[in-house]
mmCIF file of C-alpha atoms in Angstrom:
data_model
loop_
_atom_site.group_PDB
_atom_site.id
_atom_site.type_symbol
_atom_site.label_atom_id
_atom_site.label_comp_id
_atom_site.label_asym_id
_atom_site.label_seq_id
_atom_site.Cartn_x
_atom_site.Cartn_y
_atom_site.Cartn_z
ATOM 1 C CA MET C 864 0.385 -0.255 0.209
ATOM 2 C CA ASP C 865 0.875 3.424 -0.623
ATOM 3 C CA TRP C 866 1.285 4.669 2.962
ATOM 4 C CA GLY C 867 2.700 8.227 2.135
ATOM 5 C CA GLY C 868 -0.535 8.473 0.076
ATOM 6 C CA ILE C 869 -2.952 7.570 2.487
ATOM 7 C CA LEU C 870 -1.108 9.444 5.253
ATOM 8 C CA ASN C 871 -1.222 12.724 3.017
ATOM 9 C CA ASN C 872 -4.848 12.228 2.203
ATOM 10 C CA ALA C 873 -5.556 11.794 5.562
ATOM 11 C CA ALA C 874 -4.151 15.077 6.665
ATOM 12 C CA GLY C 875 -5.569 17.109 3.987
ATOM 13 C CA TRP C 876 -9.065 16.248 5.920
ATOM 14 C CA ILE C 877 -7.673 18.379 8.684
ATOM 15 C CA ILE C 878 -8.413 21.595 7.426
ATOM 16 C CA SER C 879 -10.706 20.448 4.201
ATOM 17 C CA PRO C 880 -13.980 22.563 3.422
ATOM 18 C CA THR C 881 -16.225 19.398 4.486
ATOM 19 C CA THR C 882 -14.832 18.833 7.981
ATOM 20 C CA ILE C 883 -15.205 22.754 8.858
ATOM 21 C CA ALA C 884 -18.693 22.620 7.974
ATOM 22 C CA TYR C 885 -19.229 19.613 9.822
ATOM 23 C CA ALA C 886 -17.167 21.251 13.028
ATOM 24 C CA LEU C 887 -19.436 24.432 12.420
ATOM 25 C CA ALA C 888 -23.216 22.208 12.527
ATOM 26 C CA ALA C 889 -21.388 20.117 15.224
ATOM 27 C CA THR C 890 -20.249 23.490 17.333
ATOM 28 C CA GLY C 891 -24.741 24.268 16.777
ATOM 29 C CA LEU C 892 -25.686 20.642 17.795
ATOM 30 C CA ALA C 893 -23.634 21.455 20.989
ATOM 31 C CA VAL C 894 -25.933 24.229 21.129
ATOM 32 C CA HIS C 895 -28.148 22.743 20.931
ATOM 33 C CA PHE C 896 -27.660 18.990 22.930
ATOM 34 C CA GLY C 897 -24.653 19.461 24.982
ATOM 35 C CA TYR C 898 -26.099 22.675 26.355
ATOM 36 C CA ALA C 899 -29.965 22.968 26.147
ATOM 37 C CA GLY C 900 -30.242 18.937 26.115
ATOM 38 C CA LEU C 901 -32.941 19.575 22.939
ATOM 39 C CA LEU C 902 -32.373 15.979 21.586
ATOM 40 C CA ASN C 903 -32.029 17.174 17.855
ATOM 41 C CA PHE C 904 -31.938 15.723 14.917
ATOM 42 C CA GLY C 905 -33.119 17.919 11.881
ATOM 43 C CA VAL C 906 -29.308 19.222 12.118
ATOM 44 C CA ALA C 907 -29.354 18.394 7.974
ATOM 45 C CA GLY C 908 -32.101 20.504 7.616
ATOM 46 C CA PHE C 909 -30.719 23.116 8.667
ATOM 47 C CA MET C 910 -27.684 22.573 6.453
ATOM 48 C CA ALA C 911 -29.829 22.190 3.136
ATOM 49 C CA ILE C 912 -31.598 25.737 3.968
ATOM 50 C CA GLY C 913 -27.962 27.674 5.202
ATOM 51 C CA ALA C 914 -26.927 26.137 1.574
ATOM 52 C CA TYR C 915 -29.905 26.303 -0.760
ATOM 53 C CA SER C 916 -30.334 29.931 0.151
ATOM 54 C CA TYR C 917 -26.883 30.741 -0.103
ATOM 55 C CA ALA C 918 -26.849 29.607 -3.458
ATOM 56 C CA ILE C 919 -30.831 30.748 -4.243
ATOM 57 C CA SER C 920 -30.453 33.934 -3.287
ATOM 58 C CA ILE C 921 -27.405 34.213 -5.945
ATOM 59 C CA LEU C 922 -28.200 32.757 -9.010
ATOM 60 C CA THR C 923 -31.859 34.052 -9.265
ATOM 61 C CA PHE C 924 -32.310 37.692 -7.412
ATOM 62 C CA GLY C 925 -28.478 38.229 -8.068
ATOM 63 C CA LEU C 926 -27.269 39.312 -4.355
ATOM 64 C CA PRO C 927 -23.935 39.856 -3.759
ATOM 65 C CA TRP C 928 -22.414 36.484 -2.083
ATOM 66 C CA TRP C 929 -22.093 38.218 1.492
ATOM 67 C CA VAL C 930 -25.608 39.208 1.342
ATOM 68 C CA GLY C 931 -26.668 34.879 0.826
ATOM 69 C CA ILE C 932 -25.002 34.471 3.420
ATOM 70 C CA LEU C 933 -27.097 36.817 5.944
ATOM 71 C CA ILE C 934 -30.228 35.190 3.974
ATOM 72 C CA GLY C 935 -29.387 31.759 4.916
ATOM 73 C CA MET C 936 -28.984 32.857 8.634
ATOM 74 C CA VAL C 937 -32.568 33.939 8.050
ATOM 75 C CA GLY C 938 -33.434 30.872 7.040
ATOM 76 C CA ALA C 939 -32.097 28.785 9.730
ATOM 77 C CA THR C 940 -33.880 31.065 12.575
ATOM 78 C CA VAL C 941 -37.006 31.046 10.334
ATOM 79 C CA PHE C 942 -37.365 26.941 10.443
ATOM 80 C CA ALA C 943 -35.873 27.012 13.996
ATOM 81 C CA LEU C 944 -39.322 29.000 14.981
ATOM 82 C CA ILE C 945 -41.451 26.904 12.773
ATOM 83 C CA LEU C 946 -39.960 23.858 14.055
ATOM 84 C CA GLY C 947 -39.607 24.648 17.777
ATOM 85 C CA ILE C 948 -43.081 26.952 18.342
ATOM 86 C CA PRO C 949 -45.466 22.900 17.894
ATOM 87 C CA THR C 950 -42.476 21.566 19.692
ATOM 88 C CA LEU C 951 -40.068 22.160 22.435
ATOM 89 C CA ARG C 952 -42.760 21.345 24.687
ATOM 90 C CA LEU C 953 -42.209 17.911 23.861
ATOM 91 C CA ARG C 954 -40.082 14.818 25.570
ATOM 92 C CA ALA C 955 -36.788 14.122 24.060
ATOM 93 C CA ASP C 956 -37.579 11.486 22.119
ATOM 94 C CA TYR C 957 -40.767 12.351 20.472
ATOM 95 C CA LEU C 958 -38.936 16.166 19.516
ATOM 96 C CA ALA C 959 -36.270 13.687 17.369
ATOM 97 C CA ILE C 960 -39.102 12.122 16.233
ATOM 98 C CA VAL C 961 -40.483 15.370 15.025
ATOM 99 C CA THR C 962 -36.826 16.931 14.286
ATOM 100 C CA ILE C 963 -35.851 13.411 11.874
ATOM 101 C CA ALA C 964 -39.682 14.146 10.387
ATOM 102 C CA ALA C 965 -39.011 18.274 9.640
ATOM 103 C CA ALA C 966 -35.032 17.753 7.818
ATOM 104 C CA GLU C 967 -36.818 15.249 5.382
ATOM 105 C CA ILE C 968 -39.424 17.289 4.497
ATOM 106 C CA VAL C 969 -37.033 19.940 3.745
ATOM 107 C CA ARG C 970 -34.788 17.688 2.000
ATOM 108 C CA LEU C 971 -37.516 16.807 -0.129
ATOM 109 C CA LEU C 972 -39.224 19.957 -1.079
ATOM 110 C CA PHE C 973 -36.301 21.271 -2.210
ATOM 111 C CA THR C 974 -36.076 17.881 -4.805
ATOM 112 C CA SER C 975 -39.477 18.394 -5.802
ATOM 113 C CA THR C 976 -40.409 19.746 -9.049
ATOM 114 C CA VAL C 977 -42.639 22.462 -7.993
ATOM 115 C CA PHE C 978 -39.752 24.346 -6.791
ATOM 116 C CA ASP C 979 -37.150 23.545 -9.937
ATOM 117 C CA GLU C 980 -37.178 27.174 -11.188
ATOM 118 C CA PHE C 981 -35.468 27.777 -7.911
ATOM 119 C CA THR C 982 -34.098 24.594 -6.350
ATOM 120 C CA ASN C 983 -33.003 22.630 -9.928
ATOM 121 C CA SER C 984 -34.829 20.128 -8.297
ATOM 122 C CA ALA C 985 -32.998 16.754 -7.558
ATOM 123 C CA ASP C 986 -30.178 17.844 -9.909
ATOM 124 C CA GLY C 987 -29.417 20.213 -7.212
ATOM 125 C CA LEU C 988 -27.750 23.961 -7.770
ATOM 126 C CA GLY C 989 -23.911 24.928 -8.986
ATOM 127 C CA GLY C 990 -22.384 27.793 -10.676
ATOM 128 C CA TYR C 991 -22.888 30.251 -7.672
ATOM 129 C CA HIS C 992 -19.534 30.550 -6.673
ATOM 130 C CA ALA C 993 -17.866 33.802 -8.931
ATOM 131 C CA SER C 994 -19.127 36.724 -6.370
ATOM 132 C CA PHE C 995 -17.363 34.831 -3.529
ATOM 133 C CA ARG C 996 -14.140 34.118 -5.453
ATOM 134 C CA GLU C 997 -14.340 37.455 -6.563
ATOM 135 C CA ALA C 998 -13.903 38.746 -3.167
ATOM 136 C CA ASN C 999 -10.832 36.416 -2.670
ATOM 137 C CA PRO C 1000 -7.799 38.257 -1.450
ATOM 138 C CA PHE C 1001 -5.061 35.771 -1.861
ATOM 139 C CA PRO C 1002 -2.971 36.084 -5.478
ATOM 140 C CA PRO C 1003 -3.560 33.738 -8.162
ATOM 141 C CA GLY C 1004 -1.715 29.947 -8.109
ATOM 142 C CA ASN C 1005 -1.068 27.170 -5.687
ATOM 143 C CA PHE C 1006 0.373 27.181 -2.290
ATOM 144 C CA GLY C 1007 1.276 25.940 0.962
ATOM 145 C CA PHE C 1008 3.377 22.732 1.938
ATOM 146 C CA GLY C 1009 2.931 19.297 2.683
ATOM 147 C CA PRO C 1010 -0.360 17.475 1.951
ATOM 148 C CA TRP C 1011 -1.915 21.408 2.431
ATOM 149 C CA VAL C 1012 -0.887 22.698 -0.792
ATOM 150 C CA TYR C 1013 -4.187 24.038 -2.550
ATOM 151 C CA SER C 1014 -5.494 26.819 -5.165
ATOM 152 C CA SER C 1015 -6.161 30.677 -3.776
ATOM 153 C CA ASP C 1016 -9.843 29.540 -4.649
ATOM 154 C CA GLY C 1017 -9.094 27.029 -2.120
ATOM 155 C CA TRP C 1018 -7.653 28.549 0.492
ATOM 156 C CA TRP C 1019 -10.319 31.588 0.195
ATOM 157 C CA VAL C 1020 -12.647 28.678 1.449
ATOM 158 C CA ARG C 1021 -11.207 27.314 3.721
ATOM 159 C CA VAL C 1022 -9.680 30.453 5.531
ATOM 160 C CA PHE C 1023 -13.424 31.978 5.305
ATOM 161 C CA GLY C 1024 -15.181 28.567 6.581
ATOM 162 C CA LEU C 1025 -12.453 28.484 9.498
ATOM 163 C CA PHE C 1026 -13.194 32.673 9.996
ATOM 164 C CA LEU C 1027 -17.184 31.821 10.534
ATOM 165 C CA LEU C 1028 -16.303 28.456 12.893
ATOM 166 C CA ALA C 1029 -13.636 30.861 14.953
ATOM 167 C CA VAL C 1030 -16.715 33.200 15.163
ATOM 168 C CA ALA C 1031 -19.572 30.812 16.447
ATOM 169 C CA VAL C 1032 -16.476 29.280 19.060
ATOM 170 C CA PHE C 1033 -16.412 32.372 20.426
ATOM 171 C CA ILE C 1034 -19.173 33.527 20.777
ATOM 172 C CA VAL C 1035 -20.605 29.650 22.231
ATOM 173 C CA TRP C 1036 -17.783 29.790 25.004
ATOM 174 C CA SER C 1037 -18.585 33.437 25.549
ATOM 175 C CA VAL C 1038 -22.691 32.975 25.503
ATOM 176 C CA MET C 1039 -22.671 30.067 28.165
ATOM 177 C CA ARG C 1040 -20.111 31.979 30.332
ATOM 178 C CA SER C 1041 -22.726 34.200 30.869
ATOM 179 C CA PRO C 1042 -25.708 34.110 33.047
ATOM 180 C CA TRP C 1043 -27.687 33.161 29.846
ATOM 181 C CA GLY C 1044 -26.072 30.306 29.651
ATOM 182 C CA ARG C 1045 -26.048 28.825 32.879
ATOM 183 C CA VAL C 1046 -29.951 29.153 32.910
ATOM 184 C CA LEU C 1047 -29.419 26.519 29.585
ATOM 185 C CA LYS C 1048 -27.448 24.064 31.496
ATOM 186 C CA GLY C 1049 -30.186 24.283 34.900
ATOM 187 C CA ILE C 1050 -32.381 24.003 31.534
ATOM 188 C CA ARG C 1051 -30.184 20.582 30.273
ATOM 189 C CA GLU C 1052 -30.394 19.373 33.724
ATOM 190 C CA ASP C 1053 -33.907 20.151 35.828
ATOM 191 C CA GLU C 1054 -36.202 21.936 33.182
ATOM 192 C CA ASP C 1055 -38.900 21.860 35.920
ATOM 193 C CA ALA C 1056 -36.197 23.594 39.029
ATOM 194 C CA VAL C 1057 -35.504 26.308 36.335
ATOM 195 C CA ARG C 1058 -39.597 27.308 35.326
ATOM 196 C CA SER C 1059 -40.025 26.648 39.553
ATOM 197 C CA LEU C 1060 -37.753 29.800 39.426
ATOM 198 C CA GLY C 1061 -39.585 32.078 37.356
ATOM 199 C CA LYS C 1062 -37.559 31.351 33.997
ATOM 200 C CA ASN C 1063 -39.214 31.136 30.578
ATOM 201 C CA VAL C 1064 -38.353 27.554 29.861
ATOM 202 C CA PHE C 1065 -39.563 27.774 26.584
ATOM 203 C CA SER C 1066 -37.876 30.874 25.182
ATOM 204 C CA TYR C 1067 -34.730 30.186 26.679
ATOM 205 C CA LYS C 1068 -34.610 26.807 24.993
ATOM 206 C CA MET C 1069 -35.935 28.475 21.368
ATOM 207 C CA GLN C 1070 -33.660 31.409 21.987
ATOM 208 C CA ALA C 1071 -31.293 28.298 22.287
ATOM 209 C CA LEU C 1072 -32.170 26.278 18.520
ATOM 210 C CA VAL C 1073 -32.076 29.497 16.738
ATOM 211 C CA LEU C 1074 -28.556 29.949 17.539
ATOM 212 C CA GLY C 1075 -27.283 26.175 16.811
ATOM 213 C CA GLY C 1076 -29.552 26.798 14.066
ATOM 214 C CA ILE C 1077 -27.989 29.675 13.087
ATOM 215 C CA PHE C 1078 -24.436 27.857 13.590
ATOM 216 C CA GLY C 1079 -26.172 24.501 11.554
ATOM 217 C CA GLY C 1080 -27.049 27.334 8.627
ATOM 218 C CA PHE C 1081 -23.378 28.253 8.138
ATOM 219 C CA GLY C 1082 -22.630 24.406 8.163
ATOM 220 C CA GLY C 1083 -24.178 24.758 4.963
ATOM 221 C CA VAL C 1084 -22.881 27.395 3.750
ATOM 222 C CA VAL C 1085 -19.417 26.597 4.074
ATOM 223 C CA LEU C 1086 -20.079 23.114 2.729
ATOM 224 C CA ALA C 1087 -21.531 24.371 -0.378
ATOM 225 C CA LEU C 1088 -18.534 26.544 -1.302
ATOM 226 C CA PRO C 1089 -16.275 24.992 -2.903
ATOM 227 C CA SER C 1090 -19.061 22.401 -4.908
ATOM 228 C CA ALA C 1091 -22.771 22.473 -5.509
ATOM 229 C CA VAL C 1092 -25.311 22.335 -3.733
ATOM 230 C CA VAL C 1093 -27.255 18.533 -4.422
ATOM 231 C CA PRO C 1094 -30.334 17.993 -2.412
ATOM 232 C CA ALA C 1095 -28.888 13.944 -1.651
ATOM 233 C CA THR C 1096 -26.634 15.393 -0.063
ATOM 234 C CA TYR C 1097 -28.413 16.396 2.927
ATOM 235 C CA GLN C 1098 -30.183 13.294 3.803
ATOM 236 C CA THR C 1099 -30.373 11.519 7.730
ATOM 237 C CA SER C 1100 -27.563 10.026 7.348
ATOM 238 C CA LEU C 1101 -25.435 13.165 7.495
ATOM 239 C CA THR C 1102 -28.015 14.622 10.360
ATOM 240 C CA PHE C 1103 -25.624 10.311 12.287
ATOM 241 C CA PHE C 1104 -22.236 11.712 11.111
ATOM 242 C CA ILE C 1105 -23.260 15.008 12.239
ATOM 243 C CA TRP C 1106 -23.647 13.433 15.664
ATOM 244 C CA THR C 1107 -20.900 10.760 15.400
ATOM 245 C CA ILE C 1108 -18.833 14.266 15.807
ATOM 246 C CA LEU C 1109 -20.831 15.941 18.768
ATOM 247 C CA LEU C 1110 -20.849 12.963 20.677
ATOM 248 C CA LEU C 1111 -16.930 12.116 19.956
ATOM 249 C CA GLY C 1112 -15.125 15.536 20.187
ATOM 250 C CA GLY C 1113 -17.670 16.024 23.673
ATOM 251 C CA ALA C 1114 -21.236 17.194 23.870
ATOM 252 C CA ALA C 1115 -21.316 19.719 26.122
ATOM 253 C CA THR C 1116 -17.996 21.210 25.472
ATOM 254 C CA VAL C 1117 -16.970 24.416 23.414
ATOM 255 C CA PHE C 1118 -13.521 22.519 21.183
ATOM 256 C CA GLY C 1119 -14.920 19.440 21.566
ATOM 257 C CA PRO C 1120 -16.975 19.368 18.188
ATOM 258 C CA THR C 1121 -14.236 21.043 16.301
ATOM 259 C CA LEU C 1122 -11.792 18.424 17.564
ATOM 260 C CA GLY C 1123 -14.344 15.448 16.618
ATOM 261 C CA ALA C 1124 -14.455 16.676 12.618
ATOM 262 C CA VAL C 1125 -10.990 16.262 12.854
ATOM 263 C CA LEU C 1126 -11.005 13.484 13.705
ATOM 264 C CA PHE C 1127 -13.910 11.731 12.472
ATOM 265 C CA TRP C 1128 -12.779 12.947 8.776
ATOM 266 C CA VAL C 1129 -8.901 11.801 9.540
ATOM 267 C CA VAL C 1130 -10.397 8.633 10.462
ATOM 268 C CA MET C 1131 -12.094 8.376 8.146
ATOM 269 C CA ALA C 1132 -9.569 8.613 4.796
ATOM 270 C CA LEU C 1133 -7.498 6.708 7.163
ATOM 271 C CA LEU C 1134 -9.436 3.708 6.581
ATOM 272 C CA ASP C 1135 -10.977 4.383 2.867
ATOM 273 C CA GLY C 1136 -7.124 3.864 1.938
ATOM 274 C CA ILE C 1137 -6.195 1.341 4.366
ATOM 275 C CA LEU C 1138 -9.306 -1.607 3.581
ATOM 276 C CA PRO C 1139 -9.302 -1.106 0.111
ATOM 277 C CA GLY C 1140 -5.577 -1.597 0.197
ATOM 278 C CA LEU C 1141 -5.861 -5.318 2.251
ATOM 279 C CA ALA C 1142 -8.755 -6.157 0.161
ATOM 280 C CA ALA C 1143 -6.572 -5.839 -3.073
ATOM 281 C CA ALA C 1144 -4.130 -7.378 -1.051
ATOM 282 C CA GLY C 1145 -5.951 -10.564 -0.107
ATOM 283 C CA ILE C 1146 -6.089 -10.079 3.401
ATOM 284 C CA LEU C 1147 -9.374 -8.982 3.648
ATOM 285 C CA PRO C 1148 -11.705 -11.194 1.979
ATOM 286 C CA ILE C 1149 -13.924 -8.745 -0.013
ATOM 287 C CA SER C 1150 -13.847 -6.801 -2.428
ATOM 288 C CA SER C 1151 -12.004 -3.262 -2.765
ATOM 289 C CA ILE C 1152 -15.456 -1.645 -3.341
ATOM 290 C CA GLN C 1153 -17.234 -3.682 -0.409
ATOM 291 C CA ALA C 1154 -13.837 -2.802 1.849
ATOM 292 C CA GLY C 1155 -14.994 0.844 1.419
ATOM 293 C CA VAL C 1156 -18.141 0.797 3.089
ATOM 294 C CA LEU C 1157 -17.183 -1.237 5.715
ATOM 295 C CA ARG C 1158 -15.629 1.526 7.231
ATOM 296 C CA TYR C 1159 -18.902 2.917 8.016
ATOM 297 C CA VAL C 1160 -19.394 -0.210 9.661
ATOM 298 C CA PHE C 1161 -16.212 0.718 11.735
ATOM 299 C CA VAL C 1162 -18.423 3.610 13.050
ATOM 300 C CA GLY C 1163 -21.320 2.525 14.677
ATOM 301 C CA VAL C 1164 -19.582 0.144 16.052
ATOM 302 C CA ALA C 1165 -17.040 2.815 17.003
ATOM 303 C CA LEU C 1166 -19.710 5.123 18.407
ATOM 304 C CA MET C 1167 -22.934 2.408 19.671
ATOM 305 C CA LEU C 1168 -18.386 2.129 22.223
ATOM 306 C CA LEU C 1169 -18.670 5.699 22.408
ATOM 307 C CA VAL C 1170 -22.077 5.867 24.018
ATOM 308 C CA ILE C 1171 -21.483 2.925 26.198
ATOM 309 C CA PHE C 1172 -17.625 3.731 28.154
ATOM 310 C CA ARG C 1173 -17.516 7.935 27.303
ATOM 311 C CA PRO C 1174 -20.750 9.323 26.606
ATOM 312 C CA GLN C 1175 -19.287 12.448 27.718
ATOM 313 C CA GLY C 1176 -16.289 12.453 24.476
ATOM 314 C CA ILE C 1177 -12.860 13.116 24.208
ATOM 315 C CA LEU C 1178 -13.247 16.184 26.255
ATOM 316 C CA GLY C 1179 -16.054 16.158 28.312
ATOM 317 C CA ASN C 1180 -17.072 16.164 31.607
ATOM 318 C CA LYS C 1181 -18.734 13.285 33.125
ATOM 319 C CA ARG C 1182 -20.074 15.329 35.057
ATOM 320 C CA GLU C 1183 -21.203 18.261 33.053
ATOM 321 C CA LEU C 1184 -23.293 14.849 31.019
ATOM 322 C CA THR C 1185 -25.508 13.229 33.620
ATOM 323 C CA PHE C 1186 -28.003 13.745 32.440
ATOM 324 C CA VAL C 1187 -26.810 11.814 28.537
ATOM 325 C CA LYS C 1188 -27.684 8.655 31.378
#
């Protein structure tokens, strides 16, 4: 096997747009689940709305790229309000069912031919990159070092994505140290006790849903920046990957989602190179294609072991996540 190529490919995922996008979405999920205790399985819906709002704003209405991002924030906020008003009084398991159904409804709406003029249905949207690339501050050409050599447009996507991630992490770090964040953690542990103190639990939950949803919308935008917006990307498996990342890094942590995203995609890249190589060498009694799919089995097993033996994640504190039990 080409170990040099495998390791270089895996290292490239550390700052890939996909890793950054998943870290942003997982940071939003940390606000929902890690700090507010909301069992949200509709992360893919927030990402899809952010991505489509961005692309449609540019392609259909000719708006600047930064306005498209603002509209993505508004779209994620509206989705959070529509989703939260009837559901935030539900018990955790019912909330999970409703949110996963809502995300699937969003995906199916974007594939529908009814909105084909705006969404291009199942084919998705592309060709909206010009205005974003015109704002690129980097000189033309390829530059970098080691496995991190990219074009100027590639660096611009990564730097901008890292900027959004840094803003999201800073906001979470700030608000969770504030009185608002302490109330949110109290709701996570015992919302009846917080309600008895005169706090509007529903209002706090809604605010957390909106804040985390905006970060999810940012994740959708970053995921769309280097390529295209395709509805098949926003399937239920996307939400499960985000949950894996969150639990891996630590649900009630500020930097856990970022660490979890890096570890998740680096390990996935390593398995994607090692397993087919082992199959081609005859060590694994399966085909190379089957070996490539086998990595998802390993991820599932790892997630089960993680939930059983370390539910607080790598950076998590067990006392901070007693409600997971």
